[in-house]
Structures are given as structure tokens and as C-alpha cells.
Amino acid sequence: MKKILLIGNGGREHALCEALCRSPQDVEVVNFANAVNPGIKQLASEVIVGNYMDMDEVKRVAQAVQPDFAVIGPDDPIGAGAADALLEIGIKSFAPNKKCAQLESSKSFTRDLCNKYDVPGQPGYVVLSPPDKGDLGGSLAKLKQFYDQYDGQIVVKADGLLGGKGVIVAGDHFETLNEAEDFALKSIEKFGRVVLEEKLIGEEFSLISIVDGETVLDCPAIQDHKRAFVGDTGPNTGGMGCISDENGSLPFLTEQDLADAHEITEQVMKAVEAETGTKFVGVMYGGFMVTAYGIKLIEYNARFGDPEALNILPIMESDFVEVCEAAINQKLSNIDLRFQPVATVVKYLCPEGYPTNSVKNVPIEIKPPQSPLSGGSDSPLDKGGLGDLTNCYFASVGEEDGQYLLKGSRAIGILGTGDNMEAARLDCDAKIANFSGPLFYREDIGTQALMQKRIDHMKQLRGE
Ligand code: AMP
Ligand code: GLY
């Protein structure tokens, strides 16, 4: 029996837990969570609730559990050094250490690294790092110079983890030099630095790779939909839904585009080791943009995406436990990472009002599944069984007195699969029909109309 400690309790961790439990090996998952996830509770042998941002507590829990290894889902414990804390007590993690995780936690680290090691695909950028808050050391003059150089078409990035709110893009979030200055000064005040970048024009996609410091194994390419409402309008969110095609690519990408993105990840992985002296183990999630001038790097995350994990993990044919262990032991070159050749569409059901003013603590209904598995406990899942709820991943949902309650953030991620994207979208929508309550989702994700817009955009940019 292998014991795995899974840290985190969102939709991504529900998908991680399911992928670990699907292993043909004899596996037991213990979940260390900030709150009980009703989906994980069904699968894990135990859920321990505590504060996974407290590294002493992480160590105490792991000491008691004695896992064979740990899987750390979210960015914040990874960035805070949970893998380092676990290693202190001899437990290895499928997650990067704190130094390597700077790839996500510090945008200036990543840009400076790529610059130093001549990694291709970088936009123009500059890091403003004044001597102290009282002495801006000419930073505002440098900002104006950069702004003028790119005719105001720039992006201003706070240099730390701000839950998706740390980036403003000219034309989308600000119009004037003054607004750029205000945001830059706030970042300097909070993090001591700010990153300015040339604004890139193109189509974004994610290439998530499993890496061990030596080998890079790519998952299917994915496109996320960050805006809250239909037609890519409304505020940014953690991601309303993601798509991938049956060939592991996306209709607006060429084979060369994917090869170029892979090459960037491989070069960055090696640069991280040269710079930090340690190997990156876990997930390198590259956010890329395909532009008229080829593939450009937007950012790296040091973990699976949420919802991207919901597209990838359920269709992984390889044994995910074996993959994690191979990554931890620098044996990924022995792994043939395989996925079912299906298209995927994931949509998050969100509480009405999300992301600015969500309804909270309101119950949602789940249609009784057709094939009850068991009964006996108070859990609504146990009453009905998981019947037709496969591929439904719980996120910000609590369970009280036999009811599921919305907790304010993205609630339930639903995966549809099919021979092509249209079939996957219809499968996703059919599963969504099982849920009712004050919920909304983006109906346009995975539609042919939205995809055609992306394809036409790229054709126009490539002058085809
Ligand atoms: P990040 O946190 O770096 O992923 O940035 C959040 C979002 O801002 C990205 O998903 C892009 O939509 C946008 N963005 C970031 N950097 C750039 C850039 N250099 N050019 C255009 N858009 C960008
Ligand atoms: N879906 C975007 C992210 O996980 O960062």
C-alpha cells in the first residue's frame, strides 16, 4: 500500500485525488486541507483540516501520516516552501522547492532568468527596483521611457502572488501613463519591485509539462477563459473554463508552435537548475501567446492550473502515481506519458455575482443520479451515490446537514469529453443540467463560433 499526502482542497485537488486513486497500484490518499472538499472526502482515506500555509503544521501532519510522498496542489504553499519543509523530515514532494517556485512567485526572477540564459520568446521588459520606497531612483522616468518606447502598449506586473490581480494590460485595464504609474508605485510599495512588459498581441494557450529537472513531458495544450462573462467580457477570474482538442493541440496552433513552447520550457528548466543549483520537480505550466512573430512566453506557474487540471488528469492514461514518483526520482525519461485521444471542455459553475459579489451559503441541488451506489451516511453524495456525477469536480462548496452550500468562489468544475470539441461541449452541458441553484457558467466555452474567432484572429495576425 502506498500512502500519498495530498495538500489542497480545490477543484484541482479533487481532480488530483481522483487521478491518484485511479492508479492500478494499491494507493491511499490522505488530504491535508484548509476546508473539507466533499468530492475529496469521498475518495481520500482521511481528510485532515488545518492551515497548510503554516509550515510547522505541514510538518506535524506529515510526521503523523508518514506518506511515501506528497503532492502539493496550490501555488501558495508551494511558493511558501512546503516542499522544502517536508524534505526537512525526509518526505519528497511532487512539487518544486521554494527556490524553483520563484518561477511563479516572482515575475522579475523569471524574466531576468530568461534574459540571462538567452531563452527565446521573450517580450521587451524592464524591472524597476528602486533603492527604497522613499527614493525611487529615477524609476518613474524609466517607466515613462518604456511607456513611450512602446507607444503606451505595455503591461504592468506586480512582482508577487496576488491571486490573479497583479497584472494590468494597456487597453484592457488602463489607458494613461498616470494609471500605469499608480499601479507600479503600489507594486514597489508592496514587493519592492515592478515589472514592465511590452504588450503582446495574439492568442493565449497553456502548455502544462511534467518535469523532473532533466526531462519535459507535455500534457495536451489548453486554452483557458479568464473573463467572467460570455464573449470574453467582464472581470478576470481564476478561469471560467478550459478546452483542449482531440489531437492534444488547439485549432489555431501549428506543430511548430507547440515544439517552440516545449523548447522554451526545456531551456527554462535547465536555466532554473543553473541558477538555483536544484532541479525543478513537478509541473511547469507555461502561459504562452502565439503571435505574428512566433511563440512568446507570458509567464510560468509552478503547479497544475485550475481548471486546466480538470481537462488533463481525467484523460491521462498513464498511471499518475507512477508519473509522480518518476518525477521525484528523476526517472521521467522512462515514462511514456499518454492521454486518451479525446477533446475536452471544462466549465466552472459559479455562484451568481461571482467574482465581485458572490451569493454565499446558499444550497445547490444535484439531480438524483440514475445508479445509486450506496446509502447510509448523511452525505448527499452517499445518499445518491456518485452515479452520473463522474467528471464533476468540487471546488468552493461546503457540505452541511446533508446539503451542498456555495462558499463564494468557483463552485463545481464539469468536464465533458468527446471525439471532437463540439461533442465534448455537448457532453459538458448535459452534465451541467444535473445541477441547479443560483449558479451561472459561460455557455460560449467550447463553441465553434468562439473557436472560429480565435482561428480568424490568428489568420489575420499571420497575414494568411
Ligand atoms: P500573468 O499573471 O503574467 O499570466 O498575466 C495575466 C494575464 O495578463 C495573462 O493571462 C495575459 O492575458 C495578460 N498578459 C500578461 N503579460 C502580457 C503581455 N506581455 N502582453 C499581453 N498580455 C499579457
Ligand atoms: N486557470 C489559471 C490558473 O490556474 O492559473
Tab-separated table of C-alpha atoms and ligand atoms in Angstrom:
chain	number	residue	atom	x	y	z
A	1	MET	CA	0.000	0.000	0.000
A	2	LYS	CA	1.342	3.425	-0.981
A	3	LYS	CA	0.324	6.399	1.101
A	4	ILE	CA	0.212	9.827	-0.526
A	5	LEU	CA	-0.297	13.129	1.269
A	6	LEU	CA	-2.311	15.500	-0.929
A	7	ILE	CA	-2.198	19.164	0.119
A	8	GLY	CA	-5.022	21.473	-1.001
A	9	ASN	CA	-8.782	21.345	-1.334
A	10	GLY	CA	-9.933	22.997	-4.574
A	11	GLY	CA	-11.298	21.579	-7.807
A	12	ARG	CA	-7.740	20.927	-9.000
A	13	GLU	CA	-7.029	18.860	-5.889
A	14	HIS	CA	-10.268	16.881	-6.373
A	15	ALA	CA	-9.003	16.004	-9.861
A	16	LEU	CA	-5.522	15.216	-8.448
A	17	CYS	CA	-7.062	12.969	-5.802
A	18	GLU	CA	-9.132	11.117	-8.403
A	19	ALA	CA	-6.100	10.633	-10.673
A	20	LEU	CA	-4.040	9.250	-7.765
A	21	CYS	CA	-6.858	6.920	-6.659
A	22	ARG	CA	-7.321	5.638	-10.241
A	23	SER	CA	-3.823	4.148	-10.113
A	24	PRO	CA	-3.696	0.382	-10.664
A	25	GLN	CA	-1.348	0.288	-7.651
A	26	ASP	CA	-2.640	-0.100	-4.119
A	27	VAL	CA	-2.914	3.563	-3.094
A	28	GLU	CA	-4.290	5.505	-0.164
A	29	VAL	CA	-4.608	9.311	-0.256
A	30	VAL	CA	-4.657	11.430	2.910
A	31	ASN	CA	-5.797	15.005	2.284
A	32	PHE	CA	-4.439	17.971	4.274
A	33	ALA	CA	-6.987	20.693	3.621
A	34	ASN	CA	-7.966	24.190	4.721
A	35	ALA	CA	-11.583	23.013	4.475
A	36	VAL	CA	-13.294	19.716	3.651
A	37	ASN	CA	-13.902	19.250	-0.069
A	38	PRO	CA	-16.959	16.975	-0.395
A	39	GLY	CA	-15.553	15.346	-3.541
A	40	ILE	CA	-12.150	14.601	-1.999
A	41	LYS	CA	-13.871	13.286	1.136
A	42	GLN	CA	-15.439	10.549	-0.994
A	43	LEU	CA	-12.065	9.388	-2.278
A	44	ALA	CA	-9.473	10.022	0.434
A	45	SER	CA	-8.953	7.658	3.359
A	46	GLU	CA	-8.747	10.675	5.671
A	47	VAL	CA	-9.152	14.458	5.499
A	48	ILE	CA	-7.120	16.483	7.991
A	49	VAL	CA	-8.285	20.090	8.291
A	50	GLY	CA	-5.760	22.741	9.299
A	51	ASN	CA	-3.653	25.564	7.944
A	52	TYR	CA	-1.400	24.299	5.166
A	53	MET	CA	0.306	27.695	4.999
A	54	ASP	CA	1.804	27.034	8.431
A	55	MET	CA	4.962	25.051	7.669
A	56	ASP	CA	5.264	23.694	11.212
A	57	GLU	CA	1.759	22.332	10.893
A	58	VAL	CA	2.575	20.849	7.472
A	59	LYS	CA	5.495	19.011	9.089
A	60	ARG	CA	3.423	17.857	12.087
A	61	VAL	CA	0.690	16.476	9.835
A	62	ALA	CA	3.204	14.745	7.576
A	63	GLN	CA	5.051	13.259	10.580
A	64	ALA	CA	1.800	11.737	11.763
A	65	VAL	CA	0.725	10.499	8.311
A	66	GLN	CA	4.154	9.168	7.219
A	67	PRO	CA	3.348	9.269	3.484
A	68	ASP	CA	5.540	7.722	0.796
A	69	PHE	CA	5.470	11.132	-0.902
A	70	ALA	CA	3.410	14.335	-1.062
A	71	VAL	CA	1.533	16.059	-3.883
A	72	ILE	CA	1.086	19.790	-3.340
A	73	GLY	CA	-1.675	21.343	-5.449
A	74	PRO	CA	-1.947	25.107	-4.855
A	75	ASP	CA	0.617	27.828	-5.609
A	76	ASP	CA	0.650	29.429	-2.169
A	77	PRO	CA	2.016	26.522	-0.082
A	78	ILE	CA	4.449	25.695	-2.922
A	79	GLY	CA	5.635	29.334	-3.004
A	80	ALA	CA	5.895	29.362	0.801
A	81	GLY	CA	8.245	26.358	0.766
A	82	ALA	CA	6.030	23.383	1.680
A	83	ALA	CA	8.222	21.021	-0.383
A	84	ASP	CA	11.332	22.264	1.499
A	85	ALA	CA	9.577	21.833	4.872
A	86	LEU	CA	8.596	18.256	4.002
A	87	LEU	CA	12.089	17.428	2.787
A	88	GLU	CA	13.459	18.521	6.175
A	89	ILE	CA	11.646	15.497	7.629
A	90	GLY	CA	12.653	13.229	4.762
A	91	ILE	CA	9.461	13.379	2.684
A	92	LYS	CA	9.790	14.101	-1.025
A	93	SER	CA	7.155	16.040	-2.935
A	94	PHE	CA	5.738	16.165	-6.407
A	95	ALA	CA	6.147	19.956	-6.330
A	96	PRO	CA	9.098	22.318	-6.715
A	97	ASN	CA	11.098	23.675	-3.797
A	98	LYS	CA	10.813	27.335	-2.846
A	99	LYS	CA	13.797	28.468	-4.917
A	100	CYS	CA	12.467	26.819	-8.070
A	101	ALA	CA	8.925	28.014	-7.363
A	102	GLN	CA	10.134	31.593	-7.794
A	103	LEU	CA	9.341	30.869	-11.426
A	104	GLU	CA	5.731	31.575	-10.434
A	105	SER	CA	6.079	33.691	-7.310
A	106	SER	CA	8.420	36.291	-8.846
A	107	LYS	CA	7.848	37.633	-12.329
A	108	SER	CA	11.159	39.522	-12.269
A	109	PHE	CA	13.024	36.284	-11.376
A	110	THR	CA	11.595	34.580	-14.463
A	111	ARG	CA	12.237	37.430	-16.886
A	112	ASP	CA	15.775	38.026	-15.580
A	113	LEU	CA	16.468	34.278	-15.752
A	114	CYS	CA	15.253	34.037	-19.357
A	115	ASN	CA	17.288	37.109	-20.236
A	116	LYS	CA	20.452	35.787	-18.578
A	117	TYR	CA	20.209	32.346	-20.233
A	118	ASP	CA	19.075	33.676	-23.650
A	119	VAL	CA	15.770	31.795	-23.660
A	120	PRO	CA	13.854	32.632	-26.862
A	121	GLY	CA	10.316	34.047	-26.950
A	122	GLN	CA	10.667	36.929	-24.501
A	123	PRO	CA	8.830	40.248	-24.875
A	124	GLY	CA	10.640	43.543	-24.223
A	125	TYR	CA	10.704	44.138	-20.460
A	126	VAL	CA	12.309	46.102	-17.684
A	127	VAL	CA	12.366	45.602	-13.906
A	128	LEU	CA	12.133	48.730	-11.772
A	129	SER	CA	13.716	48.103	-8.420
A	130	PRO	CA	14.306	51.420	-6.640
A	131	PRO	CA	16.736	51.586	-3.709
A	132	ASP	CA	13.836	52.172	-1.300
A	133	LYS	CA	10.286	53.475	-1.226
A	134	GLY	CA	11.438	56.991	-0.316
A	135	ASP	CA	14.000	57.139	-3.111
A	136	LEU	CA	12.516	55.985	-6.393
A	137	GLY	CA	15.927	56.457	-8.025
A	138	GLY	CA	14.553	57.595	-11.384
A	139	SER	CA	12.091	54.706	-11.644
A	140	LEU	CA	9.242	56.907	-12.854
A	141	ALA	CA	11.448	58.387	-15.572
A	142	LYS	CA	12.335	54.838	-16.667
A	143	LEU	CA	8.667	53.911	-16.675
A	144	LYS	CA	7.868	56.907	-18.926
A	145	GLN	CA	10.712	55.963	-21.247
A	146	PHE	CA	9.446	52.356	-21.542
A	147	TYR	CA	5.863	53.589	-21.998
A	148	ASP	CA	6.928	55.927	-24.813
A	149	GLN	CA	9.108	53.256	-26.441
A	150	TYR	CA	6.037	51.029	-26.874
A	151	ASP	CA	3.518	53.836	-27.556
A	152	GLY	CA	1.782	53.083	-24.282
A	153	GLN	CA	1.189	49.440	-25.319
A	154	ILE	CA	2.642	47.948	-22.142
A	155	VAL	CA	1.731	45.604	-19.301
A	156	VAL	CA	2.499	46.391	-15.645
A	157	LYS	CA	3.043	43.402	-13.348
A	158	ALA	CA	3.235	43.406	-9.575
A	159	ASP	CA	6.174	41.235	-8.553
A	160	GLY	CA	4.449	38.799	-6.207
A	161	LEU	CA	1.488	36.446	-5.811
A	162	LEU	CA	-1.743	38.450	-5.871
A	163	GLY	CA	-4.274	35.803	-6.870
A	164	GLY	CA	-4.577	36.906	-10.490
A	165	LYS	CA	-4.995	40.602	-9.690
A	166	GLY	CA	-1.384	41.618	-10.100
A	167	VAL	CA	-1.327	42.459	-13.816
A	168	ILE	CA	-2.743	45.405	-15.738
A	169	VAL	CA	-2.765	45.477	-19.533
A	170	ALA	CA	-2.946	48.702	-21.611
A	171	GLY	CA	-6.291	48.992	-23.379
A	172	ASP	CA	-7.898	46.351	-21.120
A	173	HIS	CA	-7.262	47.717	-17.622
A	174	PHE	CA	-5.683	51.143	-18.071
A	175	GLU	CA	-5.304	53.903	-20.641
A	176	THR	CA	-2.882	56.521	-19.312
A	177	LEU	CA	0.691	56.863	-18.084
A	178	ASN	CA	-0.679	58.100	-14.753
A	179	GLU	CA	-2.628	54.880	-14.202
A	180	ALA	CA	0.450	52.814	-15.049
A	181	GLU	CA	2.483	54.876	-12.552
A	182	ASP	CA	-0.101	54.441	-9.782
A	183	PHE	CA	-0.120	50.646	-10.185
A	184	ALA	CA	3.680	50.490	-10.456
A	185	LEU	CA	4.098	52.507	-7.263
A	186	LYS	CA	1.721	50.176	-5.408
A	187	SER	CA	3.751	47.153	-6.520
A	188	ILE	CA	7.008	48.852	-5.493
A	189	GLU	CA	5.494	49.614	-2.102
A	190	LYS	CA	4.321	46.019	-1.577
A	191	PHE	CA	7.089	43.984	-3.207
A	192	GLY	CA	9.968	46.455	-3.707
A	193	ARG	CA	9.828	45.919	-7.476
A	194	VAL	CA	7.621	46.095	-10.526
A	195	VAL	CA	7.951	44.504	-13.973
A	196	LEU	CA	7.037	46.374	-17.172
A	197	GLU	CA	6.491	44.389	-20.375
A	198	GLU	CA	5.755	45.017	-23.997
A	199	LYS	CA	2.095	44.163	-24.666
A	200	LEU	CA	1.894	41.103	-26.894
A	201	ILE	CA	-0.926	40.568	-29.380
A	202	GLY	CA	-2.119	37.074	-30.228
A	203	GLU	CA	-3.913	34.043	-28.804
A	204	GLU	CA	-3.041	32.652	-25.395
A	205	PHE	CA	-2.673	28.981	-24.565
A	206	SER	CA	-1.228	26.898	-21.747
A	207	LEU	CA	1.298	24.132	-22.176
A	208	ILE	CA	1.499	22.224	-18.930
A	209	SER	CA	4.531	19.963	-18.622
A	210	ILE	CA	5.549	17.427	-16.016
A	211	VAL	CA	9.261	17.807	-15.342
A	212	ASP	CA	11.994	16.269	-13.194
A	213	GLY	CA	14.811	18.721	-13.906
A	214	GLU	CA	16.043	16.578	-16.812
A	215	THR	CA	13.031	15.549	-18.900
A	216	VAL	CA	9.979	17.548	-20.007
A	217	LEU	CA	6.740	15.623	-20.736
A	218	ASP	CA	3.950	17.745	-22.179
A	219	CYS	CA	0.245	17.428	-21.476
A	220	PRO	CA	-2.327	18.434	-24.122
A	221	ALA	CA	-2.308	22.166	-24.925
A	222	ILE	CA	-5.199	24.000	-23.303
A	223	GLN	CA	-6.950	27.330	-23.653
A	224	ASP	CA	-8.365	28.946	-20.519
A	225	HIS	CA	-11.155	31.558	-20.460
A	226	LYS	CA	-10.289	34.098	-17.794
A	227	ARG	CA	-13.089	36.634	-18.245
A	228	ALA	CA	-16.261	36.053	-16.226
A	229	PHE	CA	-18.884	36.511	-18.932
A	230	VAL	CA	-19.863	35.330	-22.406
A	231	GLY	CA	-17.823	36.841	-25.248
A	232	ASP	CA	-14.685	37.326	-23.090
A	233	THR	CA	-16.242	40.239	-21.211
A	234	GLY	CA	-16.394	41.140	-17.521
A	235	PRO	CA	-13.757	40.928	-14.804
A	236	ASN	CA	-10.869	38.462	-14.775
A	237	THR	CA	-11.370	35.268	-12.767
A	238	GLY	CA	-9.276	32.252	-11.798
A	239	GLY	CA	-10.572	30.673	-15.037
A	240	MET	CA	-14.161	30.001	-16.108
A	241	GLY	CA	-13.344	27.005	-18.254
A	242	CYS	CA	-10.767	25.357	-20.500
A	243	ILE	CA	-10.682	23.451	-23.764
A	244	SER	CA	-8.324	21.028	-25.488
A	245	ASP	CA	-8.620	19.262	-28.821
A	246	GLU	CA	-8.581	15.533	-29.591
A	247	ASN	CA	-5.076	15.780	-31.109
A	248	GLY	CA	-3.601	17.315	-27.949
A	249	SER	CA	-3.333	20.721	-29.618
A	250	LEU	CA	-5.666	23.636	-30.402
A	251	PRO	CA	-7.087	24.594	-33.810
A	252	PHE	CA	-5.109	27.873	-34.010
A	253	LEU	CA	-1.728	26.269	-33.208
A	254	THR	CA	0.770	24.648	-35.578
A	255	GLU	CA	3.029	21.718	-34.683
A	256	GLN	CA	5.941	24.144	-34.776
A	257	ASP	CA	4.200	26.415	-32.224
A	258	LEU	CA	3.957	23.511	-29.769
A	259	ALA	CA	7.548	22.469	-30.444
A	260	ASP	CA	8.713	26.054	-29.781
A	261	ALA	CA	6.778	26.246	-26.494
A	262	HIS	CA	8.257	22.870	-25.449
A	263	GLU	CA	11.750	24.138	-26.252
A	264	ILE	CA	11.232	27.257	-24.095
A	265	THR	CA	10.129	25.105	-21.147
A	266	GLU	CA	13.129	22.802	-21.583
A	267	GLN	CA	15.540	25.742	-21.667
A	268	VAL	CA	13.906	27.394	-18.646
A	269	MET	CA	14.010	24.131	-16.664
A	270	LYS	CA	17.773	23.900	-17.287
A	271	ALA	CA	18.260	27.598	-16.519
A	272	VAL	CA	16.478	27.140	-13.163
A	273	GLU	CA	18.981	24.441	-12.204
A	274	ALA	CA	21.956	26.511	-13.368
A	275	GLU	CA	20.694	29.449	-11.331
A	276	THR	CA	19.481	27.743	-8.143
A	277	GLY	CA	21.615	24.601	-8.060
A	278	THR	CA	18.482	22.463	-7.633
A	279	LYS	CA	16.283	20.580	-10.075
A	280	PHE	CA	12.712	21.675	-10.765
A	281	VAL	CA	10.400	18.764	-9.901
A	282	GLY	CA	6.688	18.885	-10.564
A	283	VAL	CA	4.677	20.940	-13.007
A	284	MET	CA	5.891	23.746	-15.226
A	285	TYR	CA	2.773	25.427	-16.529
A	286	GLY	CA	3.764	27.723	-19.350
A	287	GLY	CA	1.382	30.519	-20.259
A	288	PHE	CA	2.230	31.314	-23.879
A	289	MET	CA	0.966	33.590	-26.589
A	290	VAL	CA	1.147	32.731	-30.261
A	291	THR	CA	1.802	35.991	-32.082
A	292	ALA	CA	2.593	37.165	-35.612
A	293	TYR	CA	6.245	36.810	-34.530
A	294	GLY	CA	6.009	33.285	-33.151
A	295	ILE	CA	5.611	31.883	-29.652
A	296	LYS	CA	6.139	34.254	-26.716
A	297	LEU	CA	6.272	33.442	-23.026
A	298	ILE	CA	3.757	35.245	-20.806
A	299	GLU	CA	4.541	33.533	-17.513
A	300	TYR	CA	5.198	30.263	-15.695
A	301	ASN	CA	3.169	28.729	-12.932
A	302	ALA	CA	4.762	26.072	-10.755
A	303	ARG	CA	1.670	23.827	-10.435
A	304	PHE	CA	-1.254	22.440	-12.399
A	305	GLY	CA	-3.796	25.046	-13.492
A	306	ASP	CA	-7.294	25.139	-12.126
A	307	PRO	CA	-9.368	24.332	-14.195
A	308	GLU	CA	-6.658	23.050	-16.589
A	309	ALA	CA	-6.048	20.051	-14.295
A	310	LEU	CA	-9.672	19.025	-14.884
A	311	ASN	CA	-9.031	18.735	-18.640
A	312	ILE	CA	-5.745	16.885	-18.264
A	313	LEU	CA	-5.808	14.487	-15.326
A	314	PRO	CA	-9.064	12.617	-16.039
A	315	ILE	CA	-7.903	11.689	-19.565
A	316	MET	CA	-4.384	10.669	-18.505
A	317	GLU	CA	-3.937	7.016	-19.466
A	318	SER	CA	-0.585	6.656	-17.709
A	319	ASP	CA	-0.535	5.793	-14.001
A	320	PHE	CA	-0.328	9.216	-12.324
A	321	VAL	CA	1.205	7.727	-9.167
A	322	GLU	CA	3.998	6.235	-11.274
A	323	VAL	CA	4.432	9.593	-13.063
A	324	CYS	CA	4.748	11.489	-9.753
A	325	GLU	CA	7.290	9.010	-8.393
A	326	ALA	CA	9.275	9.108	-11.635
A	327	ALA	CA	9.391	12.925	-11.459
A	328	ILE	CA	10.535	12.841	-7.837
A	329	ASN	CA	13.312	10.337	-8.664
A	330	GLN	CA	14.481	11.896	-11.978
A	331	LYS	CA	13.158	8.923	-13.928
A	332	LEU	CA	10.694	10.679	-16.225
A	333	SER	CA	12.718	9.650	-19.275
A	334	ASN	CA	11.348	6.117	-18.650
A	335	ILE	CA	7.724	7.282	-18.766
A	336	ASP	CA	5.541	7.247	-21.852
A	337	LEU	CA	3.006	9.938	-20.863
A	338	ARG	CA	-0.236	9.050	-22.643
A	339	PHE	CA	-3.654	10.686	-22.826
A	340	GLN	CA	-6.918	9.490	-24.336
A	341	PRO	CA	-7.276	10.990	-27.837
A	342	VAL	CA	-10.396	12.967	-26.943
A	343	ALA	CA	-11.361	16.641	-26.934
A	344	THR	CA	-12.207	18.147	-23.548
A	345	VAL	CA	-14.392	21.052	-22.440
A	346	VAL	CA	-14.423	22.096	-18.786
A	347	LYS	CA	-16.761	24.759	-17.432
A	348	TYR	CA	-16.930	26.059	-13.894
A	349	LEU	CA	-20.347	26.546	-12.353
A	350	CYS	CA	-20.018	29.737	-10.310
A	351	PRO	CA	-22.267	31.395	-7.742
A	352	GLU	CA	-24.358	34.272	-9.088
A	353	GLY	CA	-22.457	37.525	-8.574
A	354	TYR	CA	-19.011	35.865	-8.901
A	355	PRO	CA	-16.288	37.174	-8.869
A	356	THR	CA	-17.155	40.526	-7.285
A	357	ASN	CA	-20.302	39.888	-5.256
A	358	SER	CA	-20.996	36.158	-4.986
A	359	VAL	CA	-24.003	34.719	-3.200
A	360	LYS	CA	-22.785	32.595	-0.305
A	361	ASN	CA	-24.009	29.801	1.951
A	362	VAL	CA	-26.901	29.104	-0.417
A	363	PRO	CA	-27.716	25.449	-1.181
A	364	ILE	CA	-27.445	23.889	-4.600
A	365	GLU	CA	-29.356	20.853	-5.815
A	366	ILE	CA	-27.905	17.879	-7.574
A	367	LYS	CA	-30.302	15.709	-9.535
A	368	PRO	CA	-30.515	12.230	-8.052
A	369	PRO	CA	-28.144	10.070	-10.066
A	370	GLN	CA	-29.569	7.169	-12.030
A	371	SER	CA	-27.456	4.460	-10.436
A	372	PRO	CA	-27.285	4.778	-6.648
A	373	LEU	CA	-24.146	3.178	-5.268
A	374	SER	CA	-24.729	3.231	-1.560
A	375	GLY	CA	-26.670	4.779	1.243
A	376	GLY	CA	-26.315	5.149	4.936
A	377	SER	CA	-24.486	8.401	5.685
A	378	ASP	CA	-25.827	11.956	5.746
A	379	SER	CA	-23.745	12.953	2.764
A	380	PRO	CA	-25.845	13.907	-0.257
A	381	LEU	CA	-23.329	12.026	-2.380
A	382	ASP	CA	-23.671	8.895	-0.278
A	383	LYS	CA	-27.449	9.071	-0.419
A	384	GLY	CA	-27.494	9.042	-4.178
A	385	GLY	CA	-24.078	7.608	-4.928
A	386	LEU	CA	-21.698	9.096	-7.453
A	387	GLY	CA	-23.832	7.601	-10.280
A	388	ASP	CA	-23.729	10.162	-13.084
A	389	LEU	CA	-21.555	12.649	-11.220
A	390	THR	CA	-18.319	11.397	-12.701
A	391	ASN	CA	-16.206	14.219	-14.088
A	392	CYS	CA	-17.746	16.772	-11.702
A	393	TYR	CA	-15.112	18.385	-9.509
A	394	PHE	CA	-15.947	20.200	-6.293
A	395	ALA	CA	-14.223	23.485	-5.502
A	396	SER	CA	-15.717	26.223	-3.302
A	397	VAL	CA	-18.561	24.072	-1.975
A	398	GLY	CA	-19.227	23.060	1.620
A	399	GLU	CA	-21.389	20.287	2.947
A	400	GLU	CA	-23.646	20.899	5.931
A	401	ASP	CA	-26.632	18.936	7.229
A	402	GLY	CA	-26.816	16.880	4.087
A	403	GLN	CA	-26.753	19.900	1.783
A	404	TYR	CA	-24.163	21.371	-0.532
A	405	LEU	CA	-23.601	25.081	0.094
A	406	LEU	CA	-21.945	27.631	-2.185
A	407	LYS	CA	-18.934	29.172	-0.445
A	408	GLY	CA	-18.439	32.135	-2.780
A	409	SER	CA	-15.766	31.190	-5.289
A	410	ARG	CA	-15.885	28.893	-8.347
A	411	ALA	CA	-18.122	26.045	-7.222
A	412	ILE	CA	-18.104	22.942	-9.424
A	413	GLY	CA	-15.969	22.184	-12.476
A	414	ILE	CA	-17.636	19.967	-15.057
A	415	LEU	CA	-15.651	18.023	-17.655
A	416	GLY	CA	-17.129	16.957	-20.974
A	417	THR	CA	-15.219	14.713	-23.377
A	418	GLY	CA	-15.874	13.639	-26.959
A	419	ASP	CA	-14.411	12.753	-30.325
A	420	ASN	CA	-14.278	16.469	-31.152
A	421	MET	CA	-14.759	19.728	-29.290
A	422	GLU	CA	-18.429	20.061	-30.190
A	423	ALA	CA	-19.151	16.592	-28.795
A	424	ALA	CA	-17.168	17.442	-25.658
A	425	ARG	CA	-19.112	20.681	-25.210
A	426	LEU	CA	-22.460	18.883	-25.532
A	427	ASP	CA	-21.298	16.260	-23.013
A	428	CYS	CA	-20.290	19.038	-20.591
A	429	ASP	CA	-23.627	20.849	-20.979
A	430	ALA	CA	-25.562	17.603	-20.423
A	431	LYS	CA	-23.705	17.066	-17.114
A	432	ILE	CA	-24.294	20.705	-16.101
A	433	ALA	CA	-28.028	20.055	-16.397
A	434	ASN	CA	-27.732	17.881	-13.248
A	435	PHE	CA	-27.095	20.961	-11.101
A	436	SER	CA	-29.497	23.708	-10.091
A	437	GLY	CA	-29.317	26.725	-7.806
A	438	PRO	CA	-28.111	30.328	-8.049
A	439	LEU	CA	-25.318	29.387	-10.466
A	440	PHE	CA	-24.018	30.592	-13.814
A	441	TYR	CA	-21.413	29.448	-16.313
A	442	ARG	CA	-20.009	30.537	-19.664
A	443	GLU	CA	-22.183	28.978	-22.321
A	444	ASP	CA	-19.810	30.014	-25.105
A	445	ILE	CA	-16.786	27.991	-23.958
A	446	GLY	CA	-16.068	25.263	-26.497
A	447	THR	CA	-18.485	26.593	-29.125
A	448	GLN	CA	-17.463	26.550	-32.776
A	449	ALA	CA	-18.306	30.276	-33.020
A	450	LEU	CA	-15.817	31.249	-30.294
A	451	MET	CA	-13.128	28.968	-31.720
A	452	GLN	CA	-13.641	30.419	-35.191
A	453	LYS	CA	-12.983	33.888	-33.727
A	454	ARG	CA	-9.609	32.667	-32.397
A	455	ILE	CA	-8.711	30.997	-35.704
A	456	ASP	CA	-9.658	34.128	-37.704
A	457	HIS	CA	-7.651	36.314	-35.311
A	458	MET	CA	-4.529	34.219	-35.822
A	459	LYS	CA	-5.035	34.121	-39.616
A	460	GLN	CA	-5.303	37.893	-39.650
A	461	LEU	CA	-2.162	38.298	-37.495
A	462	ARG	CA	-0.220	35.801	-39.624
A	463	GLY	CA	-1.394	37.603	-42.797
A	464	GLU	CA	-2.998	34.453	-44.237
B	1	AMP	P1	0.115	36.725	-15.824
B	1	AMP	O1	-0.284	36.803	-14.395
B	1	AMP	O2	1.532	37.095	-16.097
B	1	AMP	O3	-0.331	35.464	-16.502
B	1	AMP	O4	-0.791	37.798	-16.575
B	1	AMP	C1	-2.204	37.694	-16.530
B	1	AMP	C2	-2.759	37.961	-17.911
B	1	AMP	O5	-2.299	39.226	-18.375
B	1	AMP	C3	-2.283	36.976	-18.967
B	1	AMP	O6	-3.065	35.826	-18.988
B	1	AMP	C4	-2.441	37.783	-20.215
B	1	AMP	O7	-3.790	37.789	-20.637
B	1	AMP	C5	-2.081	39.169	-19.765
B	1	AMP	N1	-0.664	39.447	-20.041
B	1	AMP	C6	0.389	39.215	-19.236
B	1	AMP	N2	1.557	39.586	-19.822
B	1	AMP	C7	1.219	40.060	-21.038
B	1	AMP	C8	1.974	40.621	-22.130
B	1	AMP	N3	3.299	40.796	-22.066
B	1	AMP	N4	1.276	41.011	-23.218
B	1	AMP	C9	-0.075	40.890	-23.303
B	1	AMP	N5	-0.824	40.378	-22.303
B	1	AMP	C10	-0.204	39.975	-21.183
B	2	GLY	N1	-6.510	28.785	-14.732
B	2	GLY	C1	-5.407	29.600	-14.466
B	2	GLY	C2	-4.530	29.150	-13.384
B	2	GLY	O1	-4.695	28.108	-12.785
B	2	GLY	O2	-3.593	29.873	-13.090
